[in-house]
mmCIF file with all atom_site columns, C-alpha atoms in Angstrom:
data_model
loop_
_atom_site.group_PDB
_atom_site.id
_atom_site.type_symbol
_atom_site.label_atom_id
_atom_site.label_alt_id
_atom_site.label_comp_id
_atom_site.label_asym_id
_atom_site.label_entity_id
_atom_site.label_seq_id
_atom_site.pdbx_PDB_ins_code
_atom_site.Cartn_x
_atom_site.Cartn_y
_atom_site.Cartn_z
_atom_site.occupancy
_atom_site.B_iso_or_equiv
_atom_site.pdbx_formal_charge
_atom_site.auth_seq_id
_atom_site.auth_comp_id
_atom_site.auth_asym_id
_atom_site.auth_atom_id
_atom_site.pdbx_PDB_model_num
ATOM 1   C CA . THR A 1 1   ? 37.017  101.157 -24.304 1.00 0.00 ? 265 THR A CA 1
ATOM 2   C CA . ASN A 1 2   ? 35.326  99.531  -21.370 1.00 0.00 ? 266 ASN A CA 1
ATOM 3   C CA . ASP A 1 3   ? 36.379  96.091  -20.388 1.00 0.00 ? 267 ASP A CA 1
ATOM 4   C CA . PRO A 1 4   ? 33.724  93.829  -22.064 1.00 0.00 ? 268 PRO A CA 1
ATOM 5   C CA . THR A 1 5   ? 34.176  91.271  -19.355 1.00 0.00 ? 269 THR A CA 1
ATOM 6   C CA . LYS A 1 6   ? 32.692  93.775  -16.927 1.00 0.00 ? 270 LYS A CA 1
ATOM 7   C CA . GLN A 1 7   ? 29.445  94.054  -18.910 1.00 0.00 ? 271 GLN A CA 1
ATOM 8   C CA . PRO A 1 8   ? 26.551  91.706  -18.048 1.00 0.00 ? 272 PRO A CA 1
ATOM 9   C CA . THR A 1 9   ? 25.589  89.362  -20.808 1.00 0.00 ? 273 THR A CA 1
ATOM 10  C CA . PRO A 1 10  ? 21.993  90.049  -21.822 1.00 0.00 ? 274 PRO A CA 1
ATOM 11  C CA . ASN A 1 11  ? 19.551  87.144  -21.627 1.00 0.00 ? 275 ASN A CA 1
ATOM 12  C CA . PRO A 1 12  ? 16.732  87.965  -24.031 1.00 0.00 ? 276 PRO A CA 1
ATOM 13  C CA . THR A 1 13  ? 15.078  84.543  -23.832 1.00 0.00 ? 277 THR A CA 1
ATOM 14  C CA . ASN A 1 14  ? 13.449  82.733  -20.944 1.00 0.00 ? 278 ASN A CA 1
ATOM 15  C CA . ASN A 1 15  ? 14.842  79.487  -19.715 1.00 0.00 ? 279 ASN A CA 1
ATOM 16  C CA . PRO A 1 16  ? 12.853  76.893  -21.711 1.00 0.00 ? 280 PRO A CA 1
ATOM 17  C CA . THR A 1 17  ? 13.238  74.386  -18.919 1.00 0.00 ? 281 THR A CA 1
ATOM 18  C CA . LYS A 1 18  ? 10.987  76.575  -16.796 1.00 0.00 ? 282 LYS A CA 1
ATOM 19  C CA . GLN A 1 19  ? 8.129   76.367  -19.280 1.00 0.00 ? 283 GLN A CA 1
ATOM 20  C CA . SER A 1 20  ? 5.602   73.561  -19.041 1.00 0.00 ? 284 SER A CA 1
ATOM 21  C CA . THR A 1 21  ? 5.249   71.458  -22.152 1.00 0.00 ? 285 THR A CA 1
ATOM 22  C CA . PRO A 1 22  ? 1.689   71.615  -23.449 1.00 0.00 ? 286 PRO A CA 1
ATOM 23  C CA . ASN A 1 23  ? -0.072  68.263  -23.874 1.00 0.00 ? 287 ASN A CA 1
ATOM 24  C CA . PRO A 1 24  ? -2.783  68.785  -26.474 1.00 0.00 ? 288 PRO A CA 1
ATOM 25  C CA . THR A 1 25  ? -3.508  65.054  -26.868 1.00 0.00 ? 289 THR A CA 1
ATOM 26  C CA . ILE A 1 26  ? -5.238  62.732  -24.440 1.00 0.00 ? 290 ILE A CA 1
ATOM 27  C CA . ASN A 1 27  ? -3.271  59.799  -23.143 1.00 0.00 ? 291 ASN A CA 1
ATOM 28  C CA . PRO A 1 28  ? -4.444  56.981  -25.453 1.00 0.00 ? 292 PRO A CA 1
ATOM 29  C CA . THR A 1 29  ? -3.964  54.423  -22.685 1.00 0.00 ? 293 THR A CA 1
ATOM 30  C CA . ASN A 1 30  ? -6.851  56.038  -20.849 1.00 0.00 ? 294 ASN A CA 1
ATOM 31  C CA . GLN A 1 31  ? -9.246  55.447  -23.725 1.00 0.00 ? 295 GLN A CA 1
ATOM 32  C CA . PRO A 1 32  ? -11.132 52.152  -24.229 1.00 0.00 ? 296 PRO A CA 1
ATOM 33  C CA . THR A 1 33  ? -10.178 50.283  -27.383 1.00 0.00 ? 297 THR A CA 1
ATOM 34  C CA . PRO A 1 34  ? -13.175 50.069  -29.694 1.00 0.00 ? 298 PRO A CA 1
ATOM 35  C CA . ASN A 1 35  ? -14.207 46.538  -30.762 1.00 0.00 ? 299 ASN A CA 1
ATOM 36  C CA . PRO A 1 36  ? -16.197 46.831  -33.990 1.00 0.00 ? 300 PRO A CA 1
ATOM 37  C CA . THR A 1 37  ? -16.182 43.063  -34.610 1.00 0.00 ? 301 THR A CA 1
ATOM 38  C CA . LYS A 1 38  ? -18.222 40.364  -32.938 1.00 0.00 ? 302 LYS A CA 1
ATOM 39  C CA . ASP A 1 39  ? -16.690 37.959  -30.471 1.00 0.00 ? 303 ASP A CA 1
ATOM 40  C CA . PRO A 1 40  ? -14.593 35.630  -32.661 1.00 0.00 ? 304 PRO A CA 1
ATOM 41  C CA . THR A 1 41  ? -15.219 32.764  -30.247 1.00 0.00 ? 305 THR A CA 1
ATOM 42  C CA . ALA A 1 42  ? -18.957 32.820  -30.968 1.00 0.00 ? 306 ALA A CA 1
ATOM 43  C CA . THR A 1 43  ? -19.806 30.053  -33.439 1.00 0.00 ? 307 THR A CA 1
ATOM 44  C CA . PRO A 1 44  ? -22.998 30.335  -35.489 1.00 0.00 ? 308 PRO A CA 1
ATOM 45  C CA . PHE A 1 45  ? -25.054 27.181  -35.836 1.00 0.00 ? 309 PHE A CA 1
ATOM 46  C CA . VAL A 1 46  ? -27.355 25.792  -38.513 1.00 0.00 ? 310 VAL A CA 1
ATOM 47  C CA . GLU A 1 47  ? -30.591 23.959  -37.783 1.00 0.00 ? 311 GLU A CA 1
ATOM 48  C CA . LEU A 1 48  ? -31.722 21.154  -40.061 1.00 0.00 ? 312 LEU A CA 1
ATOM 49  C CA . THR A 1 49  ? -35.245 20.491  -38.838 1.00 0.00 ? 313 THR A CA 1
ATOM 50  C CA . THR A 1 50  ? -38.652 19.536  -40.171 1.00 0.00 ? 314 THR A CA 1
ATOM 51  C CA . PRO A 1 51  ? -41.470 22.066  -40.503 1.00 0.00 ? 315 PRO A CA 1
ATOM 52  C CA . PRO A 1 52  ? -44.202 22.052  -37.845 1.00 0.00 ? 316 PRO A CA 1
ATOM 53  C CA . LEU A 1 53  ? -45.957 18.702  -37.628 1.00 0.00 ? 317 LEU A CA 1
ATOM 54  C CA . TYR A 1 54  ? -48.736 18.304  -40.169 1.00 0.00 ? 318 TYR A CA 1
ATOM 55  C CA . GLY A 1 55  ? -50.883 15.403  -41.315 1.00 0.00 ? 319 GLY A CA 1
ATOM 56  C CA . SER A 1 56  ? -50.760 12.083  -39.546 1.00 0.00 ? 320 SER A CA 1
ATOM 57  C CA . ALA A 1 57  ? -47.977 11.327  -37.085 1.00 0.00 ? 321 ALA A CA 1
ATOM 58  C CA . HIS A 1 58  ? -46.822 7.865   -36.075 1.00 0.00 ? 322 HIS A CA 1
ATOM 59  C CA . LEU A 1 59  ? -45.538 6.925   -32.657 1.00 0.00 ? 323 LEU A CA 1
ATOM 60  C CA . LEU A 1 60  ? -42.004 5.520   -32.870 1.00 0.00 ? 324 LEU A CA 1
ATOM 61  C CA . ARG A 1 61  ? -40.239 3.696   -30.059 1.00 0.00 ? 325 ARG A CA 1
ATOM 62  C CA . ALA A 1 62  ? -36.885 3.795   -31.875 1.00 0.00 ? 326 ALA A CA 1
ATOM 63  C CA . ALA A 1 63  ? -35.604 5.239   -35.147 1.00 0.00 ? 327 ALA A CA 1
ATOM 64  C CA . TYR A 1 64  ? -32.456 5.063   -37.272 1.00 0.00 ? 328 TYR A CA 1
ATOM 65  C CA . PHE A 1 65  ? -31.354 7.706   -39.774 1.00 0.00 ? 329 PHE A CA 1
ATOM 66  C CA . ASP A 1 66  ? -28.298 8.848   -41.762 1.00 0.00 ? 330 ASP A CA 1
ATOM 67  C CA . VAL A 1 67  ? -26.817 12.338  -42.074 1.00 0.00 ? 331 VAL A CA 1
ATOM 68  C CA . THR A 1 68  ? -24.702 13.158  -45.152 1.00 0.00 ? 332 THR A CA 1
ATOM 69  C CA . GLY A 1 69  ? -22.204 16.022  -44.957 1.00 0.00 ? 333 GLY A CA 1
ATOM 70  C CA . GLY A 1 70  ? -21.931 18.992  -47.275 1.00 0.00 ? 334 GLY A CA 1
ATOM 71  C CA . ASP A 1 71  ? -18.757 20.275  -48.929 1.00 0.00 ? 335 ASP A CA 1
ATOM 72  C CA . VAL A 1 72  ? -17.268 21.472  -45.618 1.00 0.00 ? 336 VAL A CA 1
ATOM 73  C CA . TRP A 1 73  ? -16.501 19.716  -42.350 1.00 0.00 ? 337 TRP A CA 1
ATOM 74  C CA . SER A 1 74  ? -19.104 20.235  -39.649 1.00 0.00 ? 338 SER A CA 1
ATOM 75  C CA . LYS A 1 75  ? -20.195 18.795  -36.337 1.00 0.00 ? 339 LYS A CA 1
ATOM 76  C CA . ILE A 1 76  ? -23.613 17.812  -35.030 1.00 0.00 ? 340 ILE A CA 1
ATOM 77  C CA . THR A 1 77  ? -24.139 19.345  -31.593 1.00 0.00 ? 341 THR A CA 1
ATOM 78  C CA . ASP A 1 78  ? -27.749 18.504  -30.713 1.00 0.00 ? 342 ASP A CA 1
ATOM 79  C CA . LEU A 1 79  ? -30.821 16.480  -31.687 1.00 0.00 ? 343 LEU A CA 1
ATOM 80  C CA . GLN A 1 80  ? -34.393 17.731  -31.883 1.00 0.00 ? 344 GLN A CA 1
ATOM 81  C CA . ILE A 1 81  ? -37.410 15.437  -31.530 1.00 0.00 ? 345 ILE A CA 1
ATOM 82  C CA . THR A 1 82  ? -41.184 15.745  -31.239 1.00 0.00 ? 346 THR A CA 1
ATOM 83  C CA . SER A 1 83  ? -42.101 14.138  -27.961 1.00 0.00 ? 347 SER A CA 1
ATOM 84  C CA . TYR A 1 84  ? -45.146 12.099  -27.089 1.00 0.00 ? 348 TYR A CA 1
ATOM 85  C CA . TYR A 1 85  ? -44.933 11.692  -23.313 1.00 0.00 ? 349 TYR A CA 1
ATOM 86  C CA . THR A 1 86  ? -41.284 10.753  -23.704 1.00 0.00 ? 350 THR A CA 1
ATOM 87  C CA . THR A 1 87  ? -39.489 10.484  -20.361 1.00 0.00 ? 351 THR A CA 1
ATOM 88  C CA . ARG A 1 88  ? -36.265 8.666   -21.161 1.00 0.00 ? 352 ARG A CA 1
ATOM 89  C CA . LEU A 1 89  ? -34.357 8.951   -24.408 1.00 0.00 ? 353 LEU A CA 1
ATOM 90  C CA . GLN A 1 90  ? -30.986 7.649   -25.556 1.00 0.00 ? 354 GLN A CA 1
ATOM 91  C CA . VAL A 1 91  ? -29.068 8.693   -28.687 1.00 0.00 ? 355 VAL A CA 1
ATOM 92  C CA . TYR A 1 92  ? -26.333 6.600   -30.326 1.00 0.00 ? 356 TYR A CA 1
ATOM 93  C CA . SER A 1 93  ? -24.112 7.410   -33.302 1.00 0.00 ? 357 SER A CA 1
ATOM 94  C CA . LYS A 1 94  ? -21.608 5.748   -35.631 1.00 0.00 ? 358 LYS A CA 1
ATOM 95  C CA . SER A 1 95  ? -19.604 6.704   -38.713 1.00 0.00 ? 359 SER A CA 1
ATOM 96  C CA . GLY A 1 96  ? -21.070 5.581   -42.016 1.00 0.00 ? 360 GLY A CA 1
ATOM 97  C CA . SER A 1 97  ? -24.626 4.497   -42.752 1.00 0.00 ? 361 SER A CA 1
ATOM 98  C CA . ALA A 1 98  ? -26.811 2.736   -40.196 1.00 0.00 ? 362 ALA A CA 1
ATOM 99  C CA . LYS A 1 99  ? -27.462 0.020   -42.762 1.00 0.00 ? 363 LYS A CA 1
ATOM 100 C CA . PRO A 1 100 ? -26.598 -2.842  -42.199 1.00 0.00 ? 364 PRO A CA 1
ATOM 101 C CA . TYR A 1 101 ? -25.670 -2.252  -38.530 1.00 0.00 ? 365 TYR A CA 1
ATOM 102 C CA . GLU A 1 102 ? -29.129 -1.677  -37.048 1.00 0.00 ? 366 GLU A CA 1
ATOM 103 C CA . ALA A 1 103 ? -28.884 -4.848  -34.914 1.00 0.00 ? 367 ALA A CA 1
ATOM 104 C CA . THR A 1 104 ? -25.168 -4.558  -34.027 1.00 0.00 ? 368 THR A CA 1
ATOM 105 C CA . PRO A 1 105 ? -24.833 -2.784  -30.645 1.00 0.00 ? 369 PRO A CA 1
ATOM 106 C CA . CYS A 1 106 ? -21.015 -2.812  -30.634 1.00 0.00 ? 370 CYS A CA 1
ATOM 107 C CA . ALA A 1 107 ? -20.979 -0.627  -33.768 1.00 0.00 ? 371 ALA A CA 1
ATOM 108 C CA . TRP A 1 108 ? -22.629 2.277   -31.921 1.00 0.00 ? 372 TRP A CA 1
ATOM 109 C CA . LYS A 1 109 ? -21.539 4.840   -29.332 1.00 0.00 ? 373 LYS A CA 1
ATOM 110 C CA . LEU A 1 110 ? -23.856 6.479   -26.789 1.00 0.00 ? 374 LEU A CA 1
ATOM 111 C CA . VAL A 1 111 ? -23.661 10.268  -27.315 1.00 0.00 ? 375 VAL A CA 1
ATOM 112 C CA . ALA A 1 112 ? -26.600 11.547  -25.237 1.00 0.00 ? 376 ALA A CA 1
ATOM 113 C CA . GLU A 1 113 ? -29.170 10.540  -22.646 1.00 0.00 ? 377 GLU A CA 1
ATOM 114 C CA . THR A 1 114 ? -31.940 12.622  -21.131 1.00 0.00 ? 378 THR A CA 1
ATOM 115 C CA . ALA A 1 115 ? -31.709 13.943  -17.604 1.00 0.00 ? 379 ALA A CA 1
ATOM 116 C CA . PRO A 1 116 ? -33.447 12.060  -14.762 1.00 0.00 ? 380 PRO A CA 1
ATOM 117 C CA . GLY A 1 117 ? -36.995 13.296  -14.304 1.00 0.00 ? 381 GLY A CA 1
ATOM 118 C CA . TRP A 1 118 ? -37.243 14.870  -17.765 1.00 0.00 ? 382 TRP A CA 1
ATOM 119 C CA . ASN A 1 119 ? -40.677 14.687  -19.371 1.00 0.00 ? 383 ASN A CA 1
ATOM 120 C CA . GLY A 1 120 ? -41.019 15.859  -22.943 1.00 0.00 ? 384 GLY A CA 1
ATOM 121 C CA . GLY A 1 121 ? -44.773 16.383  -22.854 1.00 0.00 ? 385 GLY A CA 1
ATOM 122 C CA . SER A 1 122 ? -47.175 15.723  -25.708 1.00 0.00 ? 386 SER A CA 1
ATOM 123 C CA . TYR A 1 123 ? -46.689 16.824  -29.342 1.00 0.00 ? 387 TYR A CA 1
ATOM 124 C CA . THR A 1 124 ? -43.782 19.045  -28.250 1.00 0.00 ? 388 THR A CA 1
ATOM 125 C CA . LYS A 1 125 ? -40.991 19.755  -30.736 1.00 0.00 ? 389 LYS A CA 1
ATOM 126 C CA . GLN A 1 126 ? -37.852 20.365  -28.683 1.00 0.00 ? 390 GLN A CA 1
ATOM 127 C CA . TYR A 1 127 ? -34.210 19.791  -27.913 1.00 0.00 ? 391 TYR A CA 1
ATOM 128 C CA . PRO A 1 128 ? -34.466 17.435  -24.931 1.00 0.00 ? 392 PRO A CA 1
ATOM 129 C CA . GLN A 1 129 ? -32.868 18.196  -21.590 1.00 0.00 ? 393 GLN A CA 1
ATOM 130 C CA . TRP A 1 130 ? -29.777 16.012  -21.539 1.00 0.00 ? 394 TRP A CA 1
ATOM 131 C CA . ASN A 1 131 ? -28.038 14.738  -18.414 1.00 0.00 ? 395 ASN A CA 1
ATOM 132 C CA . ASP A 1 132 ? -24.859 16.329  -17.041 1.00 0.00 ? 396 ASP A CA 1
ATOM 133 C CA . ASP A 1 133 ? -22.740 14.818  -19.833 1.00 0.00 ? 397 ASP A CA 1
ATOM 134 C CA . GLY A 1 134 ? -24.742 16.768  -22.414 1.00 0.00 ? 398 GLY A CA 1
ATOM 135 C CA . PHE A 1 135 ? -24.802 15.889  -26.106 1.00 0.00 ? 399 PHE A CA 1
ATOM 136 C CA . GLU A 1 136 ? -21.389 14.731  -27.304 1.00 0.00 ? 400 GLU A CA 1
ATOM 137 C CA . PRO A 1 137 ? -20.668 16.458  -30.642 1.00 0.00 ? 401 PRO A CA 1
ATOM 138 C CA . VAL A 1 138 ? -20.426 14.152  -33.649 1.00 0.00 ? 402 VAL A CA 1
ATOM 139 C CA . ILE A 1 139 ? -17.944 15.090  -36.390 1.00 0.00 ? 403 ILE A CA 1
ATOM 140 C CA . LEU A 1 140 ? -19.431 15.053  -39.907 1.00 0.00 ? 404 LEU A CA 1
ATOM 141 C CA . PRO A 1 141 ? -16.680 14.963  -42.578 1.00 0.00 ? 405 PRO A CA 1
ATOM 142 C CA . SER A 1 142 ? -17.433 16.614  -45.899 1.00 0.00 ? 406 SER A CA 1
ATOM 143 C CA . ASN A 1 143 ? -19.492 14.447  -48.269 1.00 0.00 ? 407 ASN A CA 1
ATOM 144 C CA . GLU A 1 144 ? -19.488 11.495  -45.848 1.00 0.00 ? 408 GLU A CA 1
ATOM 145 C CA . LYS A 1 145 ? -22.159 9.876   -43.688 1.00 0.00 ? 409 LYS A CA 1
ATOM 146 C CA . VAL A 1 146 ? -22.750 9.446   -39.988 1.00 0.00 ? 410 VAL A CA 1
ATOM 147 C CA . SER A 1 147 ? -25.797 7.688   -38.585 1.00 0.00 ? 411 SER A CA 1
ATOM 148 C CA . PHE A 1 148 ? -27.959 7.874   -35.475 1.00 0.00 ? 412 PHE A CA 1
ATOM 149 C CA . TYR A 1 149 ? -30.125 5.530   -33.464 1.00 0.00 ? 413 TYR A CA 1
ATOM 150 C CA . VAL A 1 150 ? -32.672 7.171   -31.149 1.00 0.00 ? 414 VAL A CA 1
ATOM 151 C CA . VAL A 1 151 ? -34.597 5.027   -28.689 1.00 0.00 ? 415 VAL A CA 1
ATOM 152 C CA . ALA A 1 152 ? -37.322 5.960   -26.198 1.00 0.00 ? 416 ALA A CA 1
ATOM 153 C CA . LEU A 1 153 ? -36.938 3.770   -23.113 1.00 0.00 ? 417 LEU A CA 1
ATOM 154 C CA . ASP A 1 154 ? -40.205 4.582   -21.361 1.00 0.00 ? 418 ASP A CA 1
ATOM 155 C CA . VAL A 1 155 ? -40.472 1.545   -19.127 1.00 0.00 ? 419 VAL A CA 1
ATOM 156 C CA . GLY A 1 156 ? -44.079 0.675   -18.365 1.00 0.00 ? 420 GLY A CA 1
ATOM 157 C CA . ALA A 1 157 ? -45.571 3.320   -20.676 1.00 0.00 ? 421 ALA A CA 1
ATOM 158 C CA . SER A 1 158 ? -48.011 1.914   -23.219 1.00 0.00 ? 422 SER A CA 1
ATOM 159 C CA . TYR A 1 159 ? -48.080 4.968   -25.457 1.00 0.00 ? 423 TYR A CA 1
ATOM 160 C CA . ALA A 1 160 ? -44.871 6.988   -25.339 1.00 0.00 ? 424 ALA A CA 1
ATOM 161 C CA . GLY A 1 161 ? -42.064 7.698   -27.743 1.00 0.00 ? 425 GLY A CA 1
ATOM 162 C CA . ILE A 1 162 ? -41.140 10.135  -30.491 1.00 0.00 ? 426 ILE A CA 1
ATOM 163 C CA . LEU A 1 163 ? -43.256 11.125  -33.464 1.00 0.00 ? 427 LEU A CA 1
ATOM 164 C CA . GLY A 1 164 ? -42.391 10.406  -37.081 1.00 0.00 ? 428 GLY A CA 1
ATOM 165 C CA . LYS A 1 165 ? -43.829 10.282  -40.572 1.00 0.00 ? 429 LYS A CA 1
ATOM 166 C CA . PRO A 1 166 ? -43.817 7.242   -42.864 1.00 0.00 ? 430 PRO A CA 1
ATOM 167 C CA . ASN A 1 167 ? -42.155 7.443   -46.261 1.00 0.00 ? 431 ASN A CA 1
ATOM 168 C CA . ARG A 1 168 ? -44.406 5.504   -48.626 1.00 0.00 ? 432 ARG A CA 1
ATOM 169 C CA . GLY A 1 169 ? -42.384 6.200   -51.730 1.00 0.00 ? 433 GLY A CA 1
ATOM 170 C CA . SER A 1 170 ? -38.661 5.558   -52.067 1.00 0.00 ? 434 SER A CA 1
ATOM 171 C CA . GLY A 1 171 ? -36.744 3.041   -49.992 1.00 0.00 ? 435 GLY A CA 1
ATOM 172 C CA . LYS A 1 172 ? -35.178 3.256   -46.569 1.00 0.00 ? 436 LYS A CA 1
ATOM 173 C CA . TYR A 1 173 ? -32.484 5.870   -45.906 1.00 0.00 ? 437 TYR A CA 1
ATOM 174 C CA . SER A 1 174 ? -33.593 8.132   -48.734 1.00 0.00 ? 438 SER A CA 1
ATOM 175 C CA . GLN A 1 175 ? -33.438 11.905  -48.214 1.00 0.00 ? 439 GLN A CA 1
ATOM 176 C CA . TRP A 1 176 ? -35.938 13.342  -45.733 1.00 0.00 ? 440 TRP A CA 1
ATOM 177 C CA . ILE A 1 177 ? -34.824 16.967  -45.194 1.00 0.00 ? 441 ILE A CA 1
ATOM 178 C CA . ALA A 1 178 ? -31.822 19.111  -46.252 1.00 0.00 ? 442 ALA A CA 1
ATOM 179 C CA . THR A 1 179 ? -30.109 22.416  -45.476 1.00 0.00 ? 443 THR A CA 1
ATOM 180 C CA . PRO A 1 180 ? -29.789 25.085  -48.184 1.00 0.00 ? 444 PRO A CA 1
ATOM 181 C CA . VAL A 1 181 ? -26.618 24.647  -50.240 1.00 0.00 ? 445 VAL A CA 1
ATOM 182 C CA . THR A 1 182 ? -25.667 28.220  -49.225 1.00 0.00 ? 446 THR A CA 1
ATOM 183 C CA . SER A 1 183 ? -25.711 27.458  -45.494 1.00 0.00 ? 447 SER A CA 1
ATOM 184 C CA . ALA A 1 184 ? -22.565 27.626  -43.340 1.00 0.00 ? 448 ALA A CA 1
ATOM 185 C CA . VAL A 1 185 ? -22.324 23.821  -43.472 1.00 0.00 ? 449 VAL A CA 1
ATOM 186 C CA . GLY A 1 186 ? -23.215 23.415  -47.140 1.00 0.00 ? 450 GLY A CA 1
ATOM 187 C CA . LEU A 1 187 ? -25.836 20.964  -48.352 1.00 0.00 ? 451 LEU A CA 1
ATOM 188 C CA . VAL A 1 188 ? -26.372 18.530  -45.461 1.00 0.00 ? 452 VAL A CA 1
ATOM 189 C CA . THR A 1 189 ? -29.114 15.907  -45.767 1.00 0.00 ? 453 THR A CA 1
ATOM 190 C CA . MET A 1 190 ? -30.942 13.822  -43.177 1.00 0.00 ? 454 MET A CA 1
ATOM 191 C CA . SER A 1 191 ? -32.637 10.597  -44.232 1.00 0.00 ? 455 SER A CA 1
ATOM 192 C CA . HIS A 1 192 ? -35.626 8.454   -43.482 1.00 0.00 ? 456 HIS A CA 1
ATOM 193 C CA . GLY A 1 193 ? -34.662 5.203   -41.823 1.00 0.00 ? 457 GLY A CA 1
ATOM 194 C CA . ARG A 1 194 ? -35.782 2.017   -40.135 1.00 0.00 ? 458 ARG A CA 1
ATOM 195 C CA . ILE A 1 195 ? -37.730 2.002   -36.892 1.00 0.00 ? 459 ILE A CA 1
ATOM 196 C CA . GLY A 1 196 ? -37.387 -0.362  -33.969 1.00 0.00 ? 460 GLY A CA 1
ATOM 197 C CA . TYR A 1 197 ? -38.690 -1.784  -30.721 1.00 0.00 ? 461 TYR A CA 1
ATOM 198 C CA . SER A 1 198 ? -37.885 -0.333  -27.305 1.00 0.00 ? 462 SER A CA 1
ATOM 199 C CA . ASP A 1 199 ? -38.181 -3.521  -25.246 1.00 0.00 ? 463 ASP A CA 1
ATOM 200 C CA . SER A 1 200 ? -34.763 -4.547  -26.559 1.00 0.00 ? 464 SER A CA 1
ATOM 201 C CA . PRO A 1 201 ? -32.208 -2.000  -27.882 1.00 0.00 ? 465 PRO A CA 1
ATOM 202 C CA . PHE A 1 202 ? -31.027 -2.341  -31.468 1.00 0.00 ? 466 PHE A CA 1
ATOM 203 C CA . LYS A 1 203 ? -33.989 -4.462  -32.469 1.00 0.00 ? 467 LYS A CA 1
ATOM 204 C CA . PRO A 1 204 ? -35.315 -3.039  -35.780 1.00 0.00 ? 468 PRO A CA 1
ATOM 205 C CA . TYR A 1 205 ? -38.745 -3.668  -37.250 1.00 0.00 ? 469 TYR A CA 1
ATOM 206 C CA . SER A 1 206 ? -39.032 -5.494  -40.543 1.00 0.00 ? 470 SER A CA 1
ATOM 207 C CA . ASN A 1 207 ? -41.637 -2.900  -41.550 1.00 0.00 ? 471 ASN A CA 1
ATOM 208 C CA . TYR A 1 208 ? -41.815 -2.206  -45.285 1.00 0.00 ? 472 TYR A CA 1
ATOM 209 C CA . TYR A 1 209 ? -41.972 1.579   -44.841 1.00 0.00 ? 473 TYR A CA 1
ATOM 210 C CA . SER A 1 210 ? -39.185 3.823   -43.630 1.00 0.00 ? 474 SER A CA 1
ATOM 211 C CA . TYR A 1 211 ? -39.844 6.790   -41.337 1.00 0.00 ? 475 TYR A CA 1
ATOM 212 C CA . GLY A 1 212 ? -38.501 10.288  -40.836 1.00 0.00 ? 476 GLY A CA 1
ATOM 213 C CA . ILE A 1 213 ? -38.539 11.766  -37.341 1.00 0.00 ? 477 ILE A CA 1
ATOM 214 C CA . TRP A 1 214 ? -40.365 15.028  -36.698 1.00 0.00 ? 478 TRP A CA 1
ATOM 215 C CA . GLY A 1 215 ? -37.395 17.054  -35.521 1.00 0.00 ? 479 GLY A CA 1
ATOM 216 C CA . GLY A 1 216 ? -33.828 17.319  -36.739 1.00 0.00 ? 480 GLY A CA 1
ATOM 217 C CA . ILE A 1 217 ? -30.292 18.277  -35.783 1.00 0.00 ? 481 ILE A CA 1
ATOM 218 C CA . LYS A 1 218 ? -28.168 21.315  -34.935 1.00 0.00 ? 482 LYS A CA 1
ATOM 219 C CA . LEU A 1 219 ? -24.830 21.738  -36.738 1.00 0.00 ? 483 LEU A CA 1
ATOM 220 C CA . GLU A 1 220 ? -21.745 23.958  -36.621 1.00 0.00 ? 484 GLU A CA 1
ATOM 221 C CA . ASN A 1 221 ? -19.033 24.564  -39.188 1.00 0.00 ? 485 ASN A CA 1
ATOM 222 C CA . VAL A 1 222 ? -15.592 23.420  -37.982 1.00 0.00 ? 486 VAL A CA 1
ATOM 223 C CA . GLU A 1 223 ? -12.060 24.281  -39.097 1.00 0.00 ? 487 GLU A CA 1
ATOM 224 C CA . THR A 1 224 ? -10.440 21.418  -40.997 1.00 0.00 ? 488 THR A CA 1
ATOM 225 C CA . ASP A 1 225 ? -7.071  20.285  -39.601 1.00 0.00 ? 489 ASP A CA 1
ATOM 226 C CA . THR A 1 226 ? -4.394  18.696  -41.745 1.00 0.00 ? 490 THR A CA 1
ATOM 227 C CA . SER A 1 227 ? -5.265  15.412  -40.102 1.00 0.00 ? 491 SER A CA 1
ATOM 228 C CA . ALA A 1 228 ? -8.809  14.084  -39.919 1.00 0.00 ? 492 ALA A CA 1
ATOM 229 C CA . PRO A 1 229 ? -10.350 14.266  -36.417 1.00 0.00 ? 493 PRO A CA 1
ATOM 230 C CA . THR A 1 230 ? -11.061 11.070  -34.555 1.00 0.00 ? 494 THR A CA 1
ATOM 231 C CA . MET A 1 231 ? -14.615 9.818   -34.808 1.00 0.00 ? 495 MET A CA 1
#
């Protein structure tokens, strides 16, 4: 027999290392990640406002009102008024009802003031242009009250202020308007309230009737922490 060591060893297969590996799939890092959901940082808001002005309107220099929370925590982020040549407006807030603190300045905190040069025009329902500090959000705990005092400080103007409607039925701080119970903030109510002078802040009228402002508030739902937020 022939010496088998002298015979070449057949190589029926190709060297696999010389073959390129097919890549049937696209590199997933080159593909944009789809985002089927909305931006989670976007917070929807709820408006609690009056319908368009109808019937008689009364000029108010200052007005107090309460807001009662629904079954979830929320925050009030803006105030809407109907202007009557209003050029300077201040908004104050406190926890609890305005009554009996209408004439107690130290009970209230300034949360907004209109920008210099702002003019609200006549019979204009709007969110006023606030100064650089903006409108400081007011926390509204569930089923509790916060109150507001809005005063038009139009120095030298004989006829200027915000417009409201008298409540000739039930007493002061009764319900004026409300959100639907199915809203994102639950059933939130805004009341009628006392009105006041503008020549001296926190000086309420002794008027028999209470008034509701033509306007309202803007609210957002907030996450409830284990500890109550600071007012």
